[in-house]
Coordinates of C-alpha atoms in Angstrom, one line a residue:
Chain A
M7 CA 10.2 4.8 14.2
V8 CA 7.3 7.3 14.5
A9 CA 4.2 6.4 12.6
I10 CA 2.8 8.9 10.1
K11 CA 0.4 11.5 11.4
N12 CA -1.3 12.6 8.2
R13 CA -3.8 11.0 5.8
Y14 CA -2.7 11.0 2.1
D15 CA -4.6 10.4 -1.1
F16 CA -2.7 10.2 -4.3
V17 CA -3.1 10.1 -8.1
Y18 CA -0.4 8.2 -9.9
L19 CA 0.1 8.4 -13.6
F20 CA 2.3 6.1 -15.6
D21 CA 2.5 5.2 -19.3
V22 CA 3.6 2.3 -21.5
K23 CA 5.0 2.4 -25.0
N24 CA 5.1 -0.6 -27.2
G25 CA 4.7 -2.9 -24.3
N26 CA 2.2 -4.9 -22.2
P27 CA 1.8 -3.3 -18.8
N28 CA -0.2 -6.2 -17.2
G29 CA -1.2 -9.4 -19.0
D30 CA -4.6 -11.0 -18.5
P31 CA -4.1 -14.8 -17.8
D32 CA -7.7 -15.3 -19.0
N33 CA -7.0 -13.8 -22.3
G34 CA -3.8 -15.3 -23.6
N35 CA -1.8 -12.7 -21.8
M36 CA -3.3 -9.8 -23.7
P37 CA -3.2 -6.5 -21.9
R38 CA -6.1 -6.4 -19.5
I39 CA -9.1 -4.6 -20.8
E40 CA -12.5 -3.6 -19.4
P41 CA -14.8 -5.1 -22.0
Q42 CA -17.5 -2.4 -22.0
S43 CA -15.4 0.8 -21.9
Q44 CA -12.5 -0.8 -23.8
K45 CA -10.1 0.9 -21.4
G46 CA -7.0 -0.8 -20.2
L47 CA -6.6 -2.0 -16.6
V48 CA -3.5 -2.7 -14.4
T49 CA -4.3 -4.5 -11.2
D50 CA -3.4 -3.2 -7.8
V51 CA -1.3 -6.3 -7.1
S52 CA 0.8 -5.8 -10.2
L53 CA 1.8 -2.3 -8.9
K54 CA 2.4 -3.5 -5.4
R55 CA 4.7 -6.2 -6.7
K56 CA 6.9 -3.6 -8.4
V57 CA 7.0 -1.5 -5.2
R58 CA 8.2 -4.6 -3.3
N59 CA 10.8 -5.4 -5.9
Y60 CA 12.1 -1.8 -5.8
V61 CA 12.4 -1.8 -2.0
E62 CA 14.1 -5.2 -2.1
L63 CA 16.6 -3.8 -4.6
V64 CA 17.3 -0.6 -2.8
K65 CA 17.4 -1.9 0.8
G66 CA 19.0 -5.3 0.0
G67 CA 16.3 -7.2 1.8
Q68 CA 17.7 -6.1 5.2
P69 CA 15.5 -5.6 8.2
P70 CA 13.7 -3.4 8.9
H71 CA 13.0 -3.3 5.1
A72 CA 12.9 -7.0 4.5
I73 CA 10.3 -8.1 2.0
Y74 CA 8.0 -10.9 3.0
M75 CA 6.4 -11.7 -0.4
Q76 CA 9.4 -12.4 -2.5
E77 CA 9.9 -13.4 -6.1
R78 CA 12.7 -15.8 -6.9
A79 CA 13.6 -13.6 -9.8
V80 CA 14.7 -10.7 -7.6
L81 CA 16.3 -12.7 -4.8
N82 CA 20.0 -12.1 -4.8
N83 CA 22.3 -14.5 -3.2
Q84 CA 23.7 -11.9 -0.9
H85 CA 20.7 -12.1 1.3
K86 CA 21.3 -15.4 2.8
K87 CA 24.7 -14.3 4.1
A88 CA 23.5 -11.0 5.2
Y89 CA 20.9 -12.1 7.7
D90 CA 22.9 -11.8 10.8
A91 CA 21.4 -11.5 14.2
L92 CA 19.0 -8.6 13.9
G93 CA 19.4 -7.1 17.3
I94 CA 15.8 -6.2 17.2
P95 CA 14.5 -6.9 20.7
P96 CA 11.3 -8.9 20.5
E97 CA 8.9 -6.5 22.1
T98 CA 7.5 -7.9 25.2
K99 CA 5.1 -5.3 26.2
K100 CA 2.4 -6.8 28.3
L101 CA -0.8 -7.1 26.2
P102 CA -4.2 -8.4 27.0
K103 CA -3.9 -12.2 27.3
D104 CA -6.4 -13.3 24.8
N105 CA -4.7 -12.1 21.7
G106 CA -1.5 -10.8 23.2
K107 CA 0.5 -13.6 21.7
A108 CA -0.7 -12.9 18.2
R109 CA -0.2 -9.2 18.6
E110 CA 3.4 -9.8 19.6
L111 CA 4.0 -11.8 16.4
T112 CA 2.3 -9.4 14.1
R113 CA 4.1 -6.5 15.7
W114 CA 7.4 -8.2 15.2
M115 CA 6.6 -8.9 11.6
C116 CA 5.6 -5.3 11.0
T117 CA 8.9 -4.1 12.6
N118 CA 11.0 -6.2 10.2
F119 CA 9.1 -6.3 6.9
F120 CA 8.5 -3.3 4.9
D121 CA 5.7 -4.8 2.8
I122 CA 3.8 -6.0 5.9
R123 CA 4.1 -2.5 7.4
A124 CA 2.9 -0.9 4.2
F125 CA 0.3 -3.4 2.7
G126 CA -0.5 -5.7 5.6
A127 CA -0.6 -9.5 5.7
V128 CA -2.7 -12.4 6.9
M129 CA -1.1 -14.7 9.5
T130 CA -2.3 -18.1 10.6
T131 CA -3.3 -17.1 14.1
E132 CA -6.8 -17.9 15.4
V133 CA -7.4 -14.5 16.8
N134 CA -8.2 -11.3 15.0
A135 CA -4.8 -9.8 15.5
G136 CA -3.3 -12.3 13.1
Q137 CA -4.5 -10.1 10.3
V138 CA -2.7 -6.9 9.6
R139 CA -4.3 -4.2 7.5
G140 CA -1.7 -2.0 6.1
P141 CA -2.2 1.7 5.8
I142 CA -1.6 1.8 2.0
Q143 CA -4.6 0.9 -0.2
M144 CA -4.0 0.9 -3.9
T145 CA -6.6 0.5 -6.6
F146 CA -6.8 -0.7 -10.2
A147 CA -5.2 1.7 -12.7
E148 CA -7.3 2.5 -15.7
S149 CA -6.2 3.9 -19.0
I150 CA -7.2 7.4 -19.9
D151 CA -8.3 6.4 -23.4
T152 CA -9.5 3.2 -25.0
I153 CA -6.7 0.8 -25.8
V154 CA -6.2 -1.3 -28.9
P155 CA -3.8 -4.2 -28.2
Q156 CA -1.8 -5.3 -31.2
E157 CA -0.7 -8.9 -31.7
V158 CA 2.9 -9.1 -32.9
S159 CA 4.1 -12.4 -34.3
I160 CA 7.8 -13.1 -33.8
T161 CA 10.0 -15.8 -35.0
R162 CA 13.0 -17.4 -33.3
S163 CA 15.7 -19.1 -35.1
S164 CA 16.5 -21.8 -32.6
V165 CA 14.3 -24.5 -31.2
T166 CA 14.0 -26.0 -27.7
N167 CA 13.1 -29.6 -28.5
E168 CA 15.2 -32.1 -30.4
R169 CA 12.1 -33.3 -32.3
D170 CA 11.6 -29.8 -33.7
A171 CA 15.1 -29.6 -35.0
E172 CA 14.1 -29.8 -38.7
K173 CA 11.6 -27.0 -38.3
E174 CA 14.4 -24.5 -37.9
R175 CA 12.1 -21.8 -36.8
T176 CA 9.3 -21.5 -34.3
M177 CA 6.8 -18.7 -34.1
G178 CA 5.8 -16.8 -31.0
R179 CA 3.4 -14.1 -30.0
K180 CA 3.6 -10.8 -28.2
H181 CA 0.8 -8.4 -27.3
I182 CA 1.7 -4.8 -27.1
L183 CA 0.0 -1.4 -26.7
P184 CA 1.5 1.2 -29.0
Y185 CA 0.9 3.7 -26.2
A186 CA -1.3 4.1 -23.2
L187 CA -1.4 6.4 -20.2
Y188 CA -2.8 4.9 -17.0
R189 CA -4.2 6.6 -13.9
S190 CA -4.3 5.0 -10.5
H191 CA -5.6 6.2 -7.2
G192 CA -4.3 5.3 -3.8
F193 CA -5.0 6.0 -0.1
I194 CA -2.8 6.1 2.9
S195 CA -4.5 5.9 6.3
A196 CA -2.7 7.5 9.3
S197 CA -4.9 5.5 11.6
L198 CA -3.9 2.1 10.3
A199 CA -0.3 3.2 10.6
G200 CA -0.3 4.6 14.1
D201 CA -3.3 3.1 15.9
E202 CA -2.3 1.7 19.3
T203 CA -3.6 -1.8 18.7
K204 CA -4.0 -2.0 14.9
G205 CA -1.2 0.2 13.8
T206 CA 1.7 -1.2 11.7
G207 CA 4.1 1.6 12.6
F208 CA 4.4 2.8 9.0
S209 CA 6.7 5.8 9.4
E210 CA 7.6 9.0 7.5
E211 CA 10.7 7.3 6.3
D212 CA 8.7 4.4 5.0
L213 CA 6.4 6.9 3.2
D214 CA 9.3 8.6 1.4
L215 CA 10.6 5.2 0.4
F216 CA 7.1 4.2 -0.9
F217 CA 6.9 7.4 -3.0
E218 CA 10.4 6.9 -4.3
A219 CA 9.4 3.4 -5.3
L220 CA 6.5 4.7 -7.3
C221 CA 8.7 7.2 -9.1
N222 CA 11.5 4.8 -10.0
M223 CA 10.1 1.3 -9.9
F224 CA 9.6 0.9 -13.7
D225 CA 13.3 1.7 -14.2
H226 CA 14.1 -1.6 -12.5
D227 CA 11.4 -3.7 -14.0
R228 CA 12.5 -3.8 -17.6
S229 CA 11.7 -6.9 -19.6
A230 CA 10.9 -8.1 -23.1
A231 CA 7.2 -7.9 -22.4
R232 CA 6.9 -4.5 -20.7
G233 CA 8.3 -2.3 -23.5
E234 CA 9.0 1.2 -22.1
M235 CA 7.1 2.0 -19.0
N236 CA 7.5 5.2 -17.0
A237 CA 6.1 6.9 -14.0
C238 CA 4.8 10.2 -15.4
K239 CA 3.4 12.0 -12.4
L240 CA 2.6 11.4 -8.7
I241 CA 0.3 13.9 -7.2
V242 CA -0.1 13.5 -3.5
F243 CA -2.8 15.3 -1.4
K244 CA -1.6 15.6 2.1
H245 CA -4.2 16.2 4.8
A246 CA -3.3 18.0 8.0
L247 CA -5.6 15.8 10.1
P248 CA -5.1 12.0 10.5
L249 CA -8.8 11.5 9.6
G250 CA -8.5 13.9 6.6
N251 CA -9.6 17.4 5.7
A252 CA -11.5 16.9 2.5
R253 CA -13.4 14.4 0.4
T254 CA -11.3 12.2 -1.8
Q255 CA -13.5 12.5 -4.8
D256 CA -13.3 16.3 -4.7
L257 CA -9.5 16.1 -4.5
F258 CA -9.1 13.6 -7.3
A259 CA -11.4 15.7 -9.5
R260 CA -8.8 18.5 -9.3
V261 CA -6.5 16.4 -11.4
G262 CA -7.7 16.7 -15.0
I263 CA -6.2 14.8 -18.0
S264 CA -7.1 15.5 -21.6
K265 CA -5.6 15.1 -25.0
K266 CA -4.0 18.2 -26.4
D267 CA -5.8 20.0 -29.2
G268 CA -5.4 18.2 -32.5
V269 CA -4.2 15.0 -31.0
V270 CA -6.2 12.1 -32.2
L271 CA -4.0 9.2 -31.4
P272 CA -1.9 9.9 -28.3
R273 CA 1.6 8.4 -28.6
A274 CA 3.4 10.2 -25.8
F275 CA 2.8 11.7 -22.4
S276 CA 3.4 15.1 -24.1
D277 CA 0.2 14.5 -26.1
Y278 CA -1.8 15.0 -22.9
N279 CA -2.5 18.0 -20.8
V280 CA -2.4 17.3 -17.1
T281 CA -3.9 20.0 -15.1
I282 CA -3.9 20.3 -11.3
D283 CA -6.4 22.7 -9.9
R284 CA -4.6 24.4 -7.0
E285 CA -7.2 27.1 -6.6
N286 CA -9.1 27.3 -3.3
L287 CA -7.7 24.2 -1.8
P288 CA -9.6 23.1 1.2
S289 CA -7.9 24.2 4.4
G290 CA -5.4 21.7 5.6
I291 CA -4.7 20.2 2.2
E292 CA -1.3 20.4 0.7
I293 CA -0.3 19.1 -2.8
I294 CA 3.1 17.4 -3.1
E295 CA 4.7 16.0 -6.2
P296 CA 7.4 13.6 -5.0
C297 CA 8.5 12.6 -8.5
S298 CA 9.5 16.1 -9.7
G299 CA 13.1 15.7 -8.7
H300 CA 13.5 12.3 -10.4
G301 CA 13.9 13.4 -14.0
H302 CA 10.4 12.0 -14.8
G303 CA 7.2 13.6 -15.7
T304 CA 8.4 16.5 -17.6
G305 CA 5.6 15.8 -20.0
Chain B
M4 CA -35.1 3.9 17.5
A5 CA -32.5 6.5 16.9
Y6 CA -32.6 8.7 13.8
G7 CA -30.7 6.9 11.1
V8 CA -28.1 8.0 8.6
R9 CA -27.9 7.6 4.8
L10 CA -24.6 7.3 3.0
K11 CA -24.1 7.2 -0.8
V12 CA -21.2 5.0 -1.8
W13 CA -19.9 4.3 -5.3
G14 CA -16.8 3.1 -7.1
D15 CA -15.3 1.5 -10.2
H16 CA -15.6 -2.1 -9.1
A17 CA -16.9 -4.1 -6.2
C18 CA -16.7 -7.7 -5.0
F19 CA -19.1 -8.8 -2.3
T20 CA -17.9 -12.4 -2.3
R21 CA -20.5 -15.2 -2.0
P22 CA -19.2 -17.5 0.8
E23 CA -20.0 -20.6 -1.2
M24 CA -17.8 -19.3 -4.1
K25 CA -14.9 -17.7 -2.5
V26 CA -12.0 -19.5 -4.2
E27 CA -12.9 -18.3 -7.6
R28 CA -14.7 -15.4 -6.2
V29 CA -18.2 -14.5 -7.4
S30 CA -19.8 -11.4 -6.1
Y31 CA -23.4 -11.1 -5.0
D32 CA -25.5 -8.9 -7.3
V33 CA -25.8 -6.2 -4.6
M34 CA -23.9 -5.1 -1.5
T35 CA -24.4 -7.3 1.6
P36 CA -25.4 -5.8 5.0
S37 CA -22.1 -6.9 6.4
A38 CA -20.1 -5.0 3.7
A39 CA -22.3 -1.9 4.3
R40 CA -21.5 -2.2 8.0
G41 CA -17.8 -2.3 7.3
I42 CA -18.0 0.9 5.2
L43 CA -19.8 2.7 8.0
E44 CA -17.2 1.5 10.5
A45 CA -14.4 2.8 8.3
I46 CA -15.9 6.2 8.8
H47 CA -16.9 6.1 12.5
W48 CA -17.0 3.3 15.0
K49 CA -16.4 2.9 18.7
P50 CA -16.9 -0.2 20.9
A51 CA -19.8 1.7 22.4
I52 CA -22.0 1.5 19.3
R53 CA -23.2 -1.1 16.8
W54 CA -24.3 -0.3 13.3
V55 CA -27.5 -1.8 12.2
I56 CA -28.2 -1.7 8.4
D57 CA -31.9 -0.9 7.6
A58 CA -31.9 -1.0 3.8
I59 CA -29.6 -0.9 0.8
H60 CA -30.7 1.2 -2.2
V61 CA -29.2 0.0 -5.5
L62 CA -28.6 2.8 -7.9
N63 CA -27.7 0.9 -11.0
V64 CA -28.2 -2.4 -12.7
P65 CA -25.5 -5.0 -11.6
R66 CA -23.0 -5.6 -14.3
F67 CA -20.2 -8.2 -14.0
Q68 CA -16.7 -8.6 -15.2
S69 CA -14.2 -11.4 -14.7
I70 CA -10.7 -10.5 -13.5
R71 CA -8.1 -13.2 -13.1
R72 CA -5.1 -12.5 -10.9
N73 CA -2.0 -14.2 -9.6
E74 CA -2.6 -14.7 -5.9
V75 CA -0.7 -16.4 -3.0
G76 CA -2.2 -19.5 -1.5
G77 CA -0.7 -19.5 2.0
K78 CA -0.8 -17.3 5.0
A79 CA 2.2 -16.4 7.1
P80 CA 2.7 -19.4 9.5
A81 CA 2.6 -18.3 13.1
G82 CA 4.9 -21.1 14.2
K83 CA 7.7 -20.2 11.8
I84 CA 7.4 -16.5 12.9
R85 CA 7.7 -17.5 16.5
S86 CA 10.9 -19.5 16.0
A87 CA 12.4 -16.8 13.8
M88 CA 11.6 -14.3 16.6
K89 CA 13.5 -16.6 19.1
R90 CA 16.4 -17.0 16.8
G91 CA 16.5 -13.3 16.0
D92 CA 17.0 -13.6 12.2
L93 CA 14.7 -13.8 9.2
E94 CA 16.3 -16.8 7.5
G95 CA 13.8 -18.7 5.4
L96 CA 10.8 -16.8 6.8
Q97 CA 9.8 -15.2 3.5
I98 CA 7.1 -16.6 1.1
L99 CA 8.4 -17.2 -2.4
V100 CA 5.3 -16.2 -4.3
D101 CA 6.2 -17.9 -7.5
E102 CA 6.1 -21.2 -5.7
D103 CA 2.8 -20.6 -4.0
R104 CA 1.0 -19.2 -6.9
Q105 CA -2.7 -19.6 -7.6
Q106 CA -4.4 -17.9 -10.5
R107 CA -7.9 -17.1 -9.4
A108 CA -10.7 -15.4 -11.2
S109 CA -13.0 -13.0 -9.5
T110 CA -16.3 -12.1 -11.0
V111 CA -16.7 -8.5 -9.8
L112 CA -19.3 -5.8 -10.2
V113 CA -18.6 -2.8 -12.5
K114 CA -19.4 0.8 -11.5
P115 CA -21.6 0.0 -8.6
A116 CA -23.4 2.7 -6.6
Y117 CA -25.6 2.3 -3.5
V118 CA -27.2 4.3 -0.7
I119 CA -26.8 2.7 2.7
A120 CA -29.6 3.4 5.2
A121 CA -28.6 2.5 8.7
H122 CA -28.8 3.5 12.4
F123 CA -26.9 2.4 15.4
A124 CA -27.6 0.9 18.8
L125 CA -25.6 1.4 21.9
T126 CA -23.8 -1.7 23.2
D127 CA -23.2 -2.6 26.8
K128 CA -19.7 -1.0 26.5
A129 CA -21.4 2.4 26.3
D130 CA -20.9 4.6 29.4
G131 CA -22.5 7.8 30.5
D132 CA -20.8 9.9 27.9
D133 CA -22.0 7.8 25.0
T134 CA -25.3 9.1 23.7
E135 CA -26.7 8.3 20.3
G136 CA -26.9 11.9 19.4
K137 CA -23.2 12.3 20.0
H138 CA -22.2 9.5 17.8
L139 CA -24.7 10.5 15.2
D140 CA -23.1 14.0 15.1
V141 CA -19.6 12.5 14.8
F142 CA -20.6 10.3 11.9
N143 CA -22.4 13.0 10.1
R144 CA -19.6 15.5 10.5
R145 CA -17.0 13.0 9.3
A146 CA -19.1 11.8 6.3
R147 CA -19.8 15.3 5.3
R148 CA -16.2 16.3 5.3
G149 CA -15.0 13.1 3.7
Q150 CA -13.1 12.1 6.9
C151 CA -12.5 8.4 7.6
F152 CA -10.4 6.1 9.7
H153 CA -9.4 4.4 6.5
Q154 CA -10.8 4.7 3.0
P155 CA -13.8 2.4 2.9
C156 CA -14.0 -0.3 0.2
L157 CA -16.6 -2.1 -1.8
G158 CA -16.0 -5.7 -0.6
T159 CA -12.2 -5.9 -1.0
R160 CA -9.6 -3.2 -0.4
E161 CA -8.5 -2.7 -3.9
F162 CA -12.0 -1.5 -4.8
A163 CA -12.1 1.8 -2.9
A164 CA -15.4 3.5 -2.2
S165 CA -16.1 7.1 -2.6
F166 CA -18.8 8.3 -0.2
E167 CA -20.9 11.2 0.5
L168 CA -23.5 11.9 3.2
V169 CA -27.2 12.1 2.1
E170 CA -28.2 15.1 4.2
P171 CA -31.1 14.6 6.6
G172 CA -34.3 15.8 5.0
E173 CA -33.0 15.3 1.4
P174 CA -34.7 12.6 -0.7
T175 CA -32.8 9.4 -1.1
P176 CA -31.2 9.2 -4.5
G177 CA -32.7 6.6 -6.8
P178 CA -31.6 4.9 -10.0
A179 CA -31.7 6.7 -13.4
P180 CA -34.9 6.2 -15.3
A181 CA -33.1 3.8 -17.7
D182 CA -32.1 1.6 -14.8
R183 CA -35.6 1.3 -13.4
T184 CA -36.0 -2.2 -14.8
S185 CA -37.1 -5.6 -13.6
Q186 CA -33.4 -6.3 -12.8
L187 CA -33.7 -3.8 -10.0
G188 CA -37.1 -5.2 -9.0
F189 CA -39.2 -2.4 -10.6
G190 CA -42.6 -3.8 -11.4
T191 CA -42.1 -7.2 -9.9
P192 CA -39.8 -7.7 -6.9
R193 CA -36.7 -9.7 -7.7
D194 CA -35.7 -12.5 -5.4
L195 CA -31.9 -12.5 -4.8
G196 CA -32.0 -15.8 -2.9
F197 CA -30.2 -16.3 0.4
M198 CA -27.6 -13.7 1.0
L199 CA -25.1 -13.2 3.8
W200 CA -26.6 -10.9 6.5
D201 CA -23.5 -10.7 8.7
I202 CA -21.0 -12.8 10.6
D203 CA -21.6 -13.1 14.3
Q204 CA -18.1 -12.5 15.6
A205 CA -19.2 -12.8 19.3
S206 CA -20.3 -16.4 19.2
G207 CA -17.8 -18.4 17.3
K208 CA -18.2 -16.7 13.9
P209 CA -21.2 -18.4 12.3
S210 CA -22.4 -16.8 9.1
L211 CA -26.0 -15.6 9.2
F212 CA -28.2 -15.4 6.1
F213 CA -31.5 -13.8 5.0
R214 CA -33.7 -14.0 2.0
A215 CA -33.0 -10.9 0.0
T216 CA -35.6 -9.3 -2.2
L217 CA -34.9 -6.3 -4.4
A218 CA -38.1 -4.3 -4.7
D219 CA -38.1 -1.0 -6.5
G220 CA -34.3 -0.8 -6.2
V221 CA -34.2 -1.4 -2.5
V222 CA -33.2 -4.4 -0.4
Q223 CA -34.9 -4.2 3.1
V224 CA -32.6 -5.7 5.7
P225 CA -34.1 -7.6 8.6
R226 CA -33.3 -6.5 12.1
P227 CA -30.8 -8.3 14.3
G228 CA -32.5 -11.1 16.1
S229 CA -35.5 -11.3 13.8
P230 CA -36.7 -14.7 12.6
E231 CA -35.8 -13.9 9.0
V232 CA -32.1 -14.1 9.9
R233 CA -30.9 -17.7 9.9
G234 CA -27.7 -19.2 10.9

């Protein structure tokens, strides 16, 4: 596997309809909200979880795409049988003695586990090499407009406990957003993928898989709480140089999102105009839209 | 002393965790010198140089928000990895996150913005080719073009930092008039108490602290080895 040679910055748009994209445990599982701006938030870890689950699903948990941080919910019983001898030679390249042992371990983990190659991990070794910084850095997604969560009371006609038997009905609660469009930013560092000592070996193939996960992961994450969630657009800025060719804030500013004329309450992705300024791109910058072929984001 | 650099950094959130409150993380009111150093190193660093933070200019009034997330308690155990390596399979190596779940709140800063003023010193790993001028040029060139080794962050990696170089000769950006309040130490200096200065990686990782004061929106950072830096 050859590590990636380019830096990437990406803008990721996804939306939710009549669902809760990410509950806030401090707030009775209401959708997360930034109190001052009243905009919705989805945490980075929530998005990473879905990426992991997608890769798990597609690759069946097989090395070199095994997933280290697993959820019991997505474990399928096939795994246990499927782990046969890997045939991956433990790399025994001579390394400086002080942290060579830890390096060997972290490298082996990177070779086998997709999520460690992509996002990094912390391991219990004393030396610094026990910490792997992955090349992918994801940030909180923020909604384009303010959100107004609705509380929906629901009833259920059966009860769990014997002692409630005469009640016949119990009430429950759901929080939903009628509609919200979220924007998230991410960064992929070529240096942290390919650096001689720190690199995780995150490859071009891994990169394609990661983008595929972003485009499709909500399709495999359906649940009663989520409502309809969809990836709308993934706009990737590819830099020719590993250290980059342009400032991220200038690139991200090229992606503009606004409500269409006459729309007061957006209720669909088609209520928004998404513009990508392709004029006078800095030299060495290329715009890629990996989700275009996935039947999403037609807006 | 070499001519220094100034870098403006800003983002949506930041978390400069107080070491005494790192389980349910609580951020310091302003960026620590150690976090500032990490940002500069994300743009340019070589073993031949050591960044020294001179001052941190705070451009807006600190505002906090609490975010609670599901986190994992454990680290990957080295012993288990070693035996899996020997066996050559991954059986039982994974962490089941729902069984090792900790819900932790982080009290983070909202919409922070700073200017870092710093310079660097050459270390004993520097050889004949390493001149301060050369590294200064490399840093300025990268910061001007937005190049970096990895995207710098404001305390933790999910809070990415945007950055731009404050060109030599330009005035240092300051807070907007509305933010020139006592909270940023305008009028009377504001005592921020003891704050992490940096962690001494070379000698067994003790944390070093200093008494931080915010005066007119600026925290002056004591020099390495000065008596104000305490272990």
